[in-house]
Short mmCIF file of C-alpha atoms in Angstrom, two decimals:
data_model
loop_
_atom_site.label_atom_id
_atom_site.label_comp_id
_atom_site.label_asym_id
_atom_site.label_seq_id
_atom_site.Cartn_x
_atom_site.Cartn_y
_atom_site.Cartn_z
CA MET A 173 36.79 -175.51 -2.43
CA HIS A 174 39.05 -174.03 0.25
CA ILE A 175 39.91 -177.09 2.23
CA TRP A 176 43.16 -175.87 3.66
CA GLY A 177 42.28 -172.21 3.60
CA ARG A 178 43.82 -171.60 0.21
CA GLU A 179 43.10 -172.55 -3.34
CA LYS A 180 44.97 -175.72 -4.20
CA ASP A 181 46.59 -176.36 -7.55
CA MET A 182 44.64 -178.69 -9.69
CA LEU A 183 46.66 -181.85 -10.39
CA LEU A 184 44.21 -184.04 -12.25
CA GLU A 185 41.06 -183.06 -14.00
CA ALA A 186 38.73 -185.44 -15.83
CA LYS A 187 36.22 -183.49 -17.85
CA ASN A 188 32.97 -185.06 -19.03
CA ILE A 189 34.52 -188.42 -19.78
CA SER A 190 32.52 -191.35 -21.12
CA VAL A 191 33.68 -194.94 -21.48
CA SER A 192 31.83 -197.80 -23.13
CA TYR A 193 32.64 -201.48 -23.24
CA GLY A 194 31.11 -202.37 -26.57
CA ALA A 195 27.47 -201.38 -26.37
CA VAL A 196 27.52 -201.07 -22.60
CA LYS A 197 28.13 -197.60 -21.21
CA ALA A 198 30.34 -197.94 -18.15
CA ILE A 199 30.58 -194.26 -17.28
CA GLU A 200 28.89 -191.34 -18.93
CA ASP A 201 29.79 -187.68 -18.77
CA VAL A 202 31.75 -187.98 -15.55
CA THR A 203 33.74 -185.03 -14.23
CA PHE A 204 36.10 -185.10 -11.28
CA LYS A 205 39.37 -183.63 -10.15
CA VAL A 206 42.21 -184.13 -7.74
CA ASN A 207 43.94 -181.10 -6.30
CA ASP A 208 47.59 -181.18 -5.38
CA GLY A 209 48.01 -182.75 -1.96
CA GLU A 210 44.56 -184.24 -1.71
CA ILE A 211 43.19 -187.66 -1.00
CA VAL A 212 40.10 -188.10 -3.14
CA ALA A 213 37.84 -191.10 -2.67
CA MET A 214 35.50 -192.58 -5.22
CA ILE A 215 32.84 -194.72 -3.66
CA GLY A 216 29.75 -196.43 -4.91
CA PRO A 217 28.25 -199.84 -5.43
CA ASN A 218 29.69 -202.58 -7.64
CA GLY A 219 29.49 -201.78 -11.31
CA ALA A 220 28.89 -198.08 -10.74
CA GLY A 221 31.92 -197.22 -12.84
CA LYS A 222 34.44 -196.06 -10.27
CA SER A 223 37.09 -198.58 -11.29
CA THR A 224 36.47 -197.71 -14.92
CA ALA A 225 37.02 -194.05 -14.12
CA LEU A 226 40.33 -194.94 -12.49
CA LYS A 227 41.37 -197.10 -15.45
CA ALA A 228 40.49 -194.24 -17.77
CA VAL A 229 42.80 -191.94 -15.82
CA PHE A 230 45.62 -194.47 -16.23
CA GLY A 231 44.95 -194.98 -19.93
CA MET A 232 43.91 -198.61 -19.59
CA VAL A 233 40.58 -198.02 -21.27
CA ASP A 234 39.82 -195.72 -24.19
CA ILE A 235 37.57 -192.82 -23.45
CA GLN A 236 34.98 -192.01 -26.08
CA SER A 237 34.50 -188.39 -25.18
CA GLY A 238 35.80 -185.81 -22.79
CA ASP A 239 39.36 -185.09 -21.76
CA ILE A 240 41.72 -185.85 -18.93
CA LEU A 241 44.27 -183.26 -17.87
CA PHE A 242 47.27 -183.86 -15.65
CA ASN A 243 49.15 -180.73 -14.68
CA ARG A 244 46.94 -178.96 -17.24
CA GLU A 245 48.22 -181.22 -20.02
CA SER A 246 45.97 -183.70 -21.82
CA ILE A 247 46.91 -187.31 -21.06
CA LYS A 248 43.92 -189.06 -22.54
CA ASP A 249 45.84 -190.44 -25.54
CA LEU A 250 48.84 -191.68 -23.59
CA ARG A 251 49.63 -195.34 -23.03
CA PRO A 252 49.70 -196.59 -19.44
CA ASP A 253 53.50 -196.68 -19.38
CA GLU A 254 53.60 -193.05 -20.40
CA HIS A 255 51.38 -192.19 -17.45
CA VAL A 256 53.99 -193.65 -15.16
CA SER A 257 56.67 -191.40 -16.57
CA LYS A 258 54.35 -188.41 -16.16
CA GLY A 259 54.08 -189.17 -12.46
CA ILE A 260 50.93 -191.24 -12.15
CA SER A 261 51.23 -194.70 -10.62
CA LEU A 262 48.60 -197.36 -10.21
CA VAL A 263 48.08 -199.88 -7.45
CA PRO A 264 45.93 -202.30 -9.42
CA GLU A 265 42.89 -204.04 -8.04
CA GLY A 266 43.76 -207.38 -6.55
CA ARG A 267 47.38 -206.31 -5.96
CA ARG A 268 48.77 -207.97 -9.09
CA LEU A 269 52.27 -208.68 -7.86
CA PHE A 270 54.80 -210.82 -9.65
CA PRO A 271 54.36 -213.97 -7.57
CA SER A 272 57.50 -215.72 -8.82
CA MET A 273 59.69 -212.78 -7.82
CA THR A 274 60.88 -211.89 -4.34
CA VAL A 275 59.77 -208.85 -2.39
CA ILE A 276 62.93 -207.01 -3.36
CA GLU A 277 62.59 -208.00 -6.99
CA ASN A 278 59.03 -206.75 -7.08
CA LEU A 279 60.20 -203.41 -5.74
CA GLU A 280 63.06 -203.35 -8.21
CA MET A 281 60.56 -203.90 -10.98
CA GLY A 282 58.82 -200.74 -9.88
CA ALA A 283 62.08 -198.81 -10.03
CA PHE A 284 63.38 -200.35 -13.26
CA LEU A 285 61.58 -198.26 -15.76
CA ARG A 286 61.89 -195.00 -13.90
CA GLU A 287 64.42 -192.55 -15.15
CA GLY A 288 67.34 -191.61 -12.97
CA ASN A 289 66.58 -194.36 -10.52
CA ASN A 290 68.44 -194.72 -7.34
CA GLY A 291 67.18 -198.25 -6.79
CA LYS A 292 68.86 -199.42 -3.59
CA ALA A 293 68.21 -196.39 -1.45
CA ASP A 294 64.65 -196.11 -2.66
CA ILE A 295 63.98 -199.74 -1.85
CA GLU A 296 65.31 -199.20 1.68
CA ASN A 297 63.00 -196.21 2.05
CA ILE A 298 60.03 -198.27 1.00
CA LEU A 299 61.00 -201.01 3.43
CA GLU A 300 61.19 -198.37 6.18
CA LEU A 301 57.64 -197.37 5.34
CA PHE A 302 56.47 -200.99 5.38
CA PRO A 303 58.50 -202.68 8.12
CA ALA A 304 56.44 -205.87 7.78
CA LEU A 305 58.15 -206.47 4.46
CA LYS A 306 61.65 -206.03 5.83
CA ASP A 307 62.08 -209.53 7.22
CA LYS A 308 60.51 -211.04 4.16
CA ARG A 309 62.60 -209.31 1.58
CA ARG A 310 63.95 -212.55 0.13
CA GLN A 311 60.61 -214.34 0.07
CA LYS A 312 58.56 -214.83 -3.05
CA ALA A 313 55.68 -212.38 -3.28
CA GLY A 314 53.32 -215.29 -3.88
CA VAL A 315 53.77 -216.63 -0.34
CA LEU A 316 53.08 -213.37 1.49
CA SER A 317 49.80 -212.82 3.29
CA THR A 318 47.20 -210.77 1.48
CA GLY A 319 47.90 -207.74 3.65
CA GLU A 320 51.63 -207.95 3.08
CA GLN A 321 51.00 -208.32 -0.62
CA GLN A 322 48.92 -205.16 -0.60
CA MET A 323 51.73 -203.28 1.11
CA LEU A 324 54.15 -204.59 -1.46
CA ALA A 325 51.82 -203.46 -4.23
CA LEU A 326 51.68 -200.02 -2.63
CA GLY A 327 55.45 -200.01 -2.26
CA ARG A 328 55.97 -201.02 -5.86
CA ALA A 329 53.87 -198.08 -6.99
CA LEU A 330 55.46 -195.64 -4.55
CA ILE A 331 58.98 -196.44 -5.62
CA GLN A 332 58.13 -194.73 -8.89
CA LYS A 333 57.76 -191.53 -6.87
CA PRO A 334 54.41 -190.60 -8.32
CA LYS A 335 52.79 -187.21 -7.90
CA LEU A 336 49.45 -188.96 -8.07
CA LEU A 337 48.83 -192.43 -6.73
CA LEU A 338 45.84 -194.29 -8.07
CA ALA A 339 44.68 -197.01 -5.69
CA ASP A 340 42.06 -199.46 -6.88
CA GLU A 341 40.29 -201.20 -3.98
CA PRO A 342 43.36 -201.44 -1.74
CA SER A 343 41.37 -202.89 1.16
CA LEU A 344 39.76 -205.67 -0.85
CA GLY A 345 40.16 -209.06 0.79
CA LEU A 346 42.24 -207.77 3.68
CA SER A 347 41.81 -208.64 7.34
CA PRO A 348 40.42 -205.73 9.40
CA SER A 349 43.75 -204.95 11.05
CA TYR A 350 45.48 -204.77 7.69
CA VAL A 351 42.72 -202.54 6.37
CA ASP A 352 43.56 -200.09 9.15
CA THR A 353 47.25 -200.34 8.35
CA ILE A 354 46.72 -199.73 4.66
CA PHE A 355 44.64 -196.63 5.32
CA GLU A 356 47.24 -195.35 7.80
CA LYS A 357 49.88 -195.83 5.14
CA LEU A 358 47.79 -193.96 2.59
CA ILE A 359 47.57 -191.02 5.00
CA ALA A 360 51.33 -191.14 5.56
CA ILE A 361 51.97 -191.31 1.82
CA ASN A 362 49.70 -188.33 1.31
CA LYS A 363 51.38 -186.34 4.09
CA SER A 364 54.71 -186.84 2.35
CA GLY A 365 53.35 -185.02 -0.66
CA THR A 366 51.69 -187.57 -2.92
CA SER A 367 48.11 -186.98 -3.97
CA VAL A 368 45.89 -190.04 -3.85
CA LEU A 369 42.89 -191.02 -5.91
CA LEU A 370 41.25 -193.90 -4.14
CA VAL A 371 38.54 -196.24 -5.35
CA GLU A 372 37.01 -198.12 -2.43
CA GLN A 373 34.19 -200.42 -1.48
CA ASN A 374 34.90 -199.65 2.13
CA ALA A 375 33.11 -196.31 1.93
CA ARG A 376 33.38 -195.34 5.57
CA MET A 377 37.12 -195.82 5.83
CA ALA A 378 37.69 -194.14 2.52
CA LEU A 379 35.64 -191.07 3.40
CA GLU A 380 37.27 -190.82 6.81
CA ILE A 381 40.69 -190.30 5.28
CA ALA A 382 39.61 -188.45 2.14
CA HIS A 383 39.59 -184.70 1.75
CA ARG A 384 36.92 -184.99 -0.87
CA GLY A 385 34.80 -187.76 -2.26
CA TYR A 386 32.70 -188.65 -5.27
CA VAL A 387 29.77 -191.01 -5.05
CA PHE A 388 29.13 -193.07 -8.16
CA LYS A 389 25.80 -194.52 -9.16
CA ILE A 390 25.16 -196.42 -12.38
CA GLY A 391 27.87 -194.81 -14.43
CA GLN A 392 27.51 -191.29 -13.11
CA ILE A 393 28.58 -189.17 -10.21
CA PHE A 394 25.55 -188.22 -8.17
CA LEU A 395 27.21 -186.63 -5.16
CA GLU A 396 30.41 -184.82 -4.50
CA ASP A 397 31.51 -183.15 -1.34
CA THR A 398 34.17 -183.17 1.32
CA GLY A 399 34.81 -186.54 2.88
CA LYS A 400 33.41 -185.31 6.19
CA ASN A 401 30.17 -184.03 4.69
CA LEU A 402 29.65 -187.21 2.70
CA LEU A 403 30.13 -189.29 5.83
CA GLU A 404 27.35 -187.33 7.47
CA SER A 405 25.10 -187.20 4.41
CA GLU A 406 21.85 -189.05 4.91
CA GLU A 407 21.87 -190.38 1.37
CA VAL A 408 25.35 -191.85 1.69
CA LYS A 409 24.58 -193.23 5.12
CA LYS A 410 21.54 -194.98 3.82
CA ALA A 411 23.19 -196.35 0.71
CA PHE A 412 26.64 -197.35 1.87
CA LEU A 413 27.19 -197.03 5.55
CA GLY A 414 24.39 -199.25 6.74
CA GLY A 415 21.92 -196.67 8.02
CA MET B 288 79.41 -242.99 -35.59
CA GLU B 289 78.37 -240.76 -38.42
CA TYR B 290 74.76 -241.48 -37.48
CA LEU B 291 75.38 -240.41 -33.90
CA LEU B 292 76.93 -237.15 -35.06
CA HIS B 293 73.98 -236.61 -37.36
CA ILE B 294 71.57 -236.98 -34.44
CA LEU B 295 73.62 -234.48 -32.46
CA ILE B 296 73.51 -231.98 -35.32
CA ILE B 297 69.76 -232.30 -35.61
CA SER B 298 69.50 -231.97 -31.83
CA GLY B 299 71.60 -228.82 -31.99
CA ILE B 300 69.32 -227.28 -34.59
CA TYR B 301 66.30 -228.13 -32.46
CA ILE B 302 68.01 -226.69 -29.40
CA ILE B 303 68.33 -223.36 -31.21
CA LEU B 304 64.66 -223.52 -32.16
CA THR B 305 63.67 -224.48 -28.64
CA LEU B 306 65.75 -221.75 -27.03
CA SER B 307 64.29 -219.12 -29.30
CA LEU B 308 60.73 -220.29 -28.70
CA ASN B 309 61.44 -220.45 -24.98
CA LEU B 310 62.15 -216.72 -25.08
CA ILE B 311 58.71 -216.09 -26.55
CA LEU B 312 56.73 -218.80 -24.80
CA GLY B 313 58.61 -219.62 -21.64
CA TYR B 314 59.93 -216.24 -20.62
CA THR B 315 57.30 -213.89 -22.01
CA GLY B 316 54.34 -216.25 -21.79
CA LEU B 317 53.16 -215.78 -25.37
CA PRO B 318 51.79 -219.05 -26.74
CA ALA B 319 53.19 -219.05 -30.28
CA LEU B 320 52.35 -222.07 -32.42
CA GLY B 321 53.98 -221.05 -35.67
CA HIS B 322 57.63 -221.06 -34.73
CA ILE B 323 58.80 -223.34 -37.54
CA ALA B 324 57.56 -220.75 -40.05
CA PHE B 325 60.51 -218.56 -39.09
CA ALA B 326 62.87 -221.47 -39.71
CA CYS B 327 61.11 -222.03 -43.04
CA VAL B 328 61.79 -218.45 -44.08
CA GLY B 329 65.40 -218.68 -42.96
CA ALA B 330 65.93 -221.98 -44.75
CA TYR B 331 64.32 -220.95 -48.02
CA THR B 332 65.93 -217.52 -48.06
CA SER B 333 69.49 -218.70 -47.70
CA SER B 334 68.94 -221.74 -49.95
CA LEU B 335 67.41 -219.71 -52.75
CA LEU B 336 70.07 -217.03 -52.48
CA ALA B 337 72.78 -219.67 -52.68
CA LEU B 338 71.19 -221.62 -55.53
CA ASN B 339 70.04 -218.73 -57.68
CA PHE B 340 72.63 -216.06 -57.01
CA GLY B 341 75.56 -217.99 -55.62
CA VAL B 342 75.38 -216.04 -52.38
CA SER B 343 77.57 -217.48 -49.64
CA PRO B 344 75.56 -219.46 -47.07
CA TRP B 345 77.00 -217.20 -44.38
CA ILE B 346 75.44 -214.12 -45.91
CA GLY B 347 72.31 -216.10 -46.77
CA LEU B 348 72.02 -217.19 -43.16
CA LEU B 349 72.16 -213.59 -42.00
CA ILE B 350 69.68 -212.36 -44.58
CA GLY B 351 67.41 -215.32 -43.87
CA ALA B 352 67.50 -214.59 -40.15
CA CYS B 353 66.71 -210.93 -40.82
CA LEU B 354 63.77 -211.80 -43.05
CA ALA B 355 62.53 -214.20 -40.39
CA SER B 356 62.80 -211.33 -37.90
CA LEU B 357 60.74 -209.16 -40.18
CA LEU B 358 58.11 -211.87 -40.25
CA GLY B 359 58.42 -212.07 -36.47
CA LEU B 360 57.62 -208.38 -36.32
CA ILE B 361 54.52 -208.93 -38.45
CA ILE B 362 53.29 -211.86 -36.37
CA GLY B 363 54.13 -209.83 -33.29
CA PHE B 364 51.43 -207.31 -34.10
CA PRO B 365 48.47 -209.60 -33.35
CA SER B 366 50.21 -210.46 -30.10
CA MET B 367 49.56 -206.92 -28.94
CA ARG B 368 45.81 -207.42 -29.19
CA LEU B 369 45.31 -211.16 -28.75
CA LYS B 370 45.83 -213.09 -25.58
CA GLY B 371 46.20 -216.73 -24.65
CA ASP B 372 44.26 -219.15 -26.80
CA TYR B 373 43.51 -216.51 -29.39
CA LEU B 374 47.16 -215.72 -29.91
CA ALA B 375 47.88 -219.45 -30.15
CA LEU B 376 45.29 -219.77 -32.90
CA ALA B 377 46.51 -216.70 -34.77
CA THR B 378 50.12 -217.91 -34.75
CA PHE B 379 48.94 -221.39 -35.73
CA GLY B 380 47.19 -219.87 -38.73
CA PHE B 381 50.31 -217.95 -39.54
CA GLY B 382 52.31 -221.20 -39.54
CA VAL B 383 49.82 -222.73 -41.94
CA ILE B 384 50.04 -219.72 -44.25
CA VAL B 385 53.83 -219.82 -44.46
CA TYR B 386 53.72 -223.56 -45.07
CA SER B 387 51.12 -223.13 -47.82
CA VAL B 388 53.11 -220.39 -49.48
CA SER B 389 56.25 -222.51 -49.49
CA LYS B 390 54.27 -225.39 -50.96
CA ASN B 391 52.29 -223.49 -53.57
CA TRP B 392 54.59 -220.74 -54.77
CA VAL B 393 56.12 -223.21 -57.18
CA ASP B 394 57.90 -220.58 -59.29
CA LEU B 395 59.95 -219.53 -56.33
CA THR B 396 60.23 -222.55 -54.06
CA ARG B 397 59.58 -225.41 -56.53
CA GLY B 398 56.79 -226.36 -54.14
CA PRO B 399 56.65 -230.00 -53.06
CA MET B 400 59.56 -230.88 -55.36
CA GLY B 401 61.79 -229.07 -52.93
CA LEU B 402 65.20 -227.51 -53.45
CA PRO B 403 68.01 -230.01 -54.03
CA GLY B 404 71.73 -229.37 -54.12
CA ILE B 405 71.94 -226.60 -51.53
CA PRO B 406 75.63 -225.83 -51.01
CA LYS B 407 77.34 -226.46 -47.69
CA PHE B 408 79.02 -223.84 -45.54
CA ILE B 409 82.60 -222.98 -46.40
CA VAL B 410 84.95 -222.07 -43.56
CA PHE B 411 88.40 -220.74 -44.50
CA GLY B 412 88.12 -222.35 -47.91
CA PHE B 413 87.19 -225.65 -46.33
CA GLU B 414 83.79 -227.01 -47.25
CA LEU B 415 81.95 -228.44 -44.24
CA GLN B 416 81.42 -231.79 -45.90
CA PRO B 417 82.35 -234.09 -43.01
CA VAL B 418 79.62 -234.51 -40.45
CA TRP B 419 81.95 -233.81 -37.52
CA ALA B 420 82.90 -230.47 -39.03
CA TYR B 421 79.27 -229.51 -39.33
CA LEU B 422 78.69 -230.60 -35.75
CA ILE B 423 81.33 -228.14 -34.64
CA LEU B 424 79.62 -225.37 -36.57
CA VAL B 425 76.20 -226.20 -35.13
CA THR B 426 77.65 -226.48 -31.65
CA ALA B 427 79.15 -223.03 -32.04
CA PHE B 428 75.78 -221.64 -33.08
CA VAL B 429 74.06 -223.38 -30.18
CA ALA B 430 76.61 -221.89 -27.79
CA VAL B 431 76.19 -218.39 -29.17
CA THR B 432 72.39 -218.66 -29.13
CA ALA B 433 72.34 -220.00 -25.57
CA PHE B 434 74.77 -217.29 -24.48
CA ILE B 435 72.75 -214.47 -26.01
CA ILE B 436 69.37 -215.75 -24.83
CA ASN B 437 70.80 -216.32 -21.38
CA ARG B 438 72.10 -212.76 -21.32
CA ILE B 439 68.75 -211.44 -22.48
CA VAL B 440 66.66 -213.28 -19.90
CA ASN B 441 68.98 -212.40 -17.04
CA SER B 442 69.05 -208.72 -17.87
CA PRO B 443 66.55 -206.13 -16.68
CA PHE B 444 64.94 -206.61 -20.07
CA GLY B 445 64.42 -210.30 -19.25
CA ARG B 446 62.96 -209.44 -15.87
CA ILE B 447 60.40 -207.27 -17.60
CA LEU B 448 59.57 -210.13 -19.96
CA ARG B 449 58.87 -212.31 -16.96
CA SER B 450 56.75 -209.58 -15.44
CA ILE B 451 54.62 -209.57 -18.59
CA ARG B 452 54.34 -213.34 -18.34
CA ASP B 453 53.43 -213.22 -14.66
CA ASP B 454 50.82 -210.50 -14.95
CA GLU B 455 50.27 -208.09 -17.79
CA VAL B 456 48.22 -205.64 -15.76
CA ALA B 457 50.86 -205.52 -13.08
CA SER B 458 53.49 -204.96 -15.69
CA LEU B 459 51.45 -202.13 -17.16
CA SER B 460 51.10 -200.58 -13.75
CA ILE B 461 54.86 -200.36 -13.31
CA GLY B 462 55.11 -198.56 -16.61
CA THR B 463 56.02 -201.29 -19.09
CA ASN B 464 55.35 -200.56 -22.73
CA ILE B 465 54.11 -204.11 -23.16
CA ASN B 466 53.62 -203.97 -26.91
CA LYS B 467 57.19 -202.92 -27.51
CA TYR B 468 58.50 -205.84 -25.48
CA LYS B 469 56.23 -208.37 -27.15
CA LEU B 470 57.28 -207.25 -30.60
CA THR B 471 60.93 -207.34 -29.58
CA VAL B 472 60.81 -210.93 -28.34
CA PHE B 473 59.09 -212.06 -31.50
CA VAL B 474 61.79 -210.35 -33.57
CA ILE B 475 64.62 -211.89 -31.53
CA GLY B 476 63.01 -215.34 -31.39
CA ALA B 477 62.33 -215.34 -35.11
CA PHE B 478 65.91 -214.30 -35.82
CA PHE B 479 67.35 -217.36 -34.09
CA ALA B 480 64.71 -219.65 -35.58
CA GLY B 481 65.71 -218.30 -38.99
CA ILE B 482 69.32 -219.22 -38.25
CA ALA B 483 68.23 -222.73 -37.26
CA GLY B 484 66.34 -223.11 -40.54
CA SER B 485 69.31 -221.99 -42.55
CA LEU B 486 71.66 -224.33 -40.66
CA TYR B 487 69.27 -227.16 -41.41
CA ALA B 488 69.05 -226.38 -45.14
CA HIS B 489 72.80 -226.17 -45.65
CA TYR B 490 73.32 -229.35 -43.69
CA ILE B 491 70.72 -231.60 -45.32
CA THR B 492 71.32 -229.81 -48.67
CA PHE B 493 67.71 -230.46 -49.59
CA ILE B 494 64.59 -228.76 -48.28
CA ASP B 495 60.94 -229.10 -49.10
CA PRO B 496 57.83 -227.77 -47.38
CA SER B 497 57.25 -231.02 -45.53
CA SER B 498 60.06 -230.06 -43.12
CA PHE B 499 58.10 -227.00 -42.05
CA THR B 500 54.62 -228.25 -41.28
CA VAL B 501 52.65 -227.05 -38.30
CA MET B 502 53.43 -230.39 -36.65
CA GLU B 503 57.04 -229.27 -36.52
CA SER B 504 56.03 -226.09 -34.69
CA ILE B 505 54.16 -228.21 -32.22
CA ALA B 506 57.17 -230.49 -31.82
CA VAL B 507 59.30 -227.47 -30.90
CA LEU B 508 56.58 -226.26 -28.56
CA LEU B 509 56.60 -229.65 -26.87
CA MET B 510 60.36 -229.48 -26.45
CA VAL B 511 60.01 -226.14 -24.68
CA VAL B 512 57.22 -227.38 -22.42
CA PHE B 513 58.88 -230.75 -21.87
CA GLY B 514 62.23 -229.35 -20.83
CA GLY B 515 60.71 -226.52 -18.88
CA MET B 516 59.38 -223.12 -19.79
CA GLY B 517 61.52 -220.23 -18.72
CA ASN B 518 64.67 -222.30 -18.29
CA ILE B 519 67.67 -222.39 -20.62
CA LYS B 520 68.87 -225.81 -19.51
CA GLY B 521 65.33 -227.04 -19.93
CA SER B 522 65.47 -226.18 -23.61
CA PHE B 523 68.60 -228.30 -24.00
CA ILE B 524 67.06 -231.20 -22.14
CA GLY B 525 63.71 -230.98 -23.93
CA ALA B 526 65.23 -230.84 -27.39
CA LEU B 527 67.80 -233.56 -26.71
CA ILE B 528 65.32 -236.00 -25.21
CA LEU B 529 62.64 -235.50 -27.80
CA VAL B 530 65.08 -235.80 -30.68
CA ILE B 531 67.19 -238.64 -29.36
CA PHE B 532 64.52 -240.74 -27.69
CA PRO B 533 62.47 -241.49 -30.83
CA GLU B 534 65.71 -242.35 -32.62
CA MET B 535 66.45 -245.04 -30.06
CA LEU B 536 63.26 -246.80 -31.05
CA ARG B 537 64.85 -247.48 -34.40
CA PHE B 538 66.98 -250.13 -32.80
CA LEU B 539 64.12 -252.17 -31.47
CA GLY B 540 64.20 -254.05 -34.76
CA MET B 541 60.57 -253.55 -35.68
CA PRO B 542 59.40 -253.10 -39.24
CA SER B 543 59.11 -249.44 -40.05
CA SER B 544 55.36 -249.74 -40.58
CA ILE B 545 55.05 -250.43 -36.86
CA ALA B 546 57.98 -248.44 -35.56
CA ALA B 547 56.85 -245.08 -36.97
CA PRO B 548 53.38 -245.03 -35.45
CA LEU B 549 54.74 -246.57 -32.27
CA ARG B 550 57.16 -243.71 -32.05
CA GLN B 551 54.32 -241.22 -32.22
CA MET B 552 52.42 -243.12 -29.56
CA ILE B 553 55.35 -243.29 -27.18
CA TYR B 554 56.00 -239.62 -27.80
CA GLY B 555 52.42 -238.85 -26.86
CA LEU B 556 52.48 -241.12 -23.84
CA LEU B 557 55.66 -239.50 -22.60
CA LEU B 558 54.01 -236.11 -22.77
CA ILE B 559 50.86 -237.21 -21.01
CA ILE B 560 52.89 -238.67 -18.17
CA LEU B 561 55.02 -235.58 -17.88
CA MET B 562 52.06 -233.22 -17.91
CA ILE B 563 50.42 -235.17 -15.11
CA LYS B 564 53.55 -235.61 -13.02
CA ARG B 565 55.42 -232.39 -13.77
CA PRO B 566 53.30 -229.80 -15.56
CA GLN B 567 56.10 -227.25 -15.35
CA GLY B 568 58.36 -229.49 -17.43
CA ILE B 569 61.48 -231.29 -16.31
CA ILE B 570 63.21 -228.24 -14.85
CA GLY B 571 60.84 -225.45 -15.70
CA GLU B 572 59.90 -222.63 -13.39
CA TYR B 573 56.65 -221.68 -14.98
CA ARG B 574 53.51 -223.39 -16.16
CA PHE B 575 50.40 -222.19 -17.92
CA LYS B 576 47.68 -220.98 -15.62
#
């Protein structure tokens, strides 16, 4: 695919991966990739396996077959924490902040385990990116609004300076204006050089910002194309975009 | 007076147990129900070394604490796979096993007959016979334990422990090697519990398995919850109240056949009231979800 007129370097490649939870096959023989600099969206109905695919990339579930390459190096046997040091960060579904810690402390947590961290300056940078958090820096994460919490979750992942950001349902439970903000931030994050692999229920928004997209259906990928083409595809329109 | 000092010594030993369990339960959120087993290992190790080989209680205490740590490492392994109630049950079972071993391995531990005549600590050639002298020793150990645990929980390491307690998935997502941290807190917690056991053995000079029943683990657990999970001062308060309060009932002048069960009932009542009124404990910052 020549999205920007030249062949992009492949950053992440999942080849024929399958994941089962006990006897239940969650995803089967799924192949996808993220090129350097891309936003890639995974869309599909509930239970189609998109979140499982994301968890597999982060090492949170064991894959039964197939391989996952990051910078052409297999990462399928790594623990989640090792993914972070490789340059992959996760914004987990449902935000998953540390509610008893303040905004700053949550961000510090993100920077803690990173090597060569330059905590203070990085935190200020994150706060510049999310000005809504600036005034609330001393507040407990648990008392923030859902939208602010989502920004904090994004910030906590970004402070690790990932090459690839995995975002699991970042718009879930957010008010419409915050949904817009979050997607704007994802574009900004991507423009500054971070590739994004995005799992979203909000198919339209996701495809609007994505360079490419994968459509999941009962554990498999049944469509893949550029975000623009998927938005215009009759099948996707019918299934996810309400006609 | 001697009696008062004795109560304070016992309180001190329980404070060490409570602090060390607080690290595991209160700060890391791992419900461990077998904590007294570590004290059992510490107590038996240093007692047996002293009785059979004439090893100084100081060295015995260290070896006992290290063996308890080793056991902590072993019990830490299920904690990597089990969560919540399941971990509680696994550690409970572990407590029962250690108790059973101490009771039934008669060749080694003399089983229910216990080990009498355990020597006291000797400091600068001075045997810690007087109760006040032993109180000083225990106080020193309490201070060191509180200092170290306080340092641990207020370090970046401690912050990560709290992140695991708050939300394991979140902690994973920031790159925490959760298993490593869980094992480490079990090892550290067991080490201090081992010290407490050894201090107890060389103070009472007699141990038998009945001091290390699962009920004792639950008593320590209650002290942590009562005082407040995730709070150092809470451990002091919880242990002091739950050791001293039942003792006060002794002076009500009831026959012991009534006083003992009454004590249990008041103990229980106290806990029910606290759990309704202050589920996070007296000064705790965290409660079970």
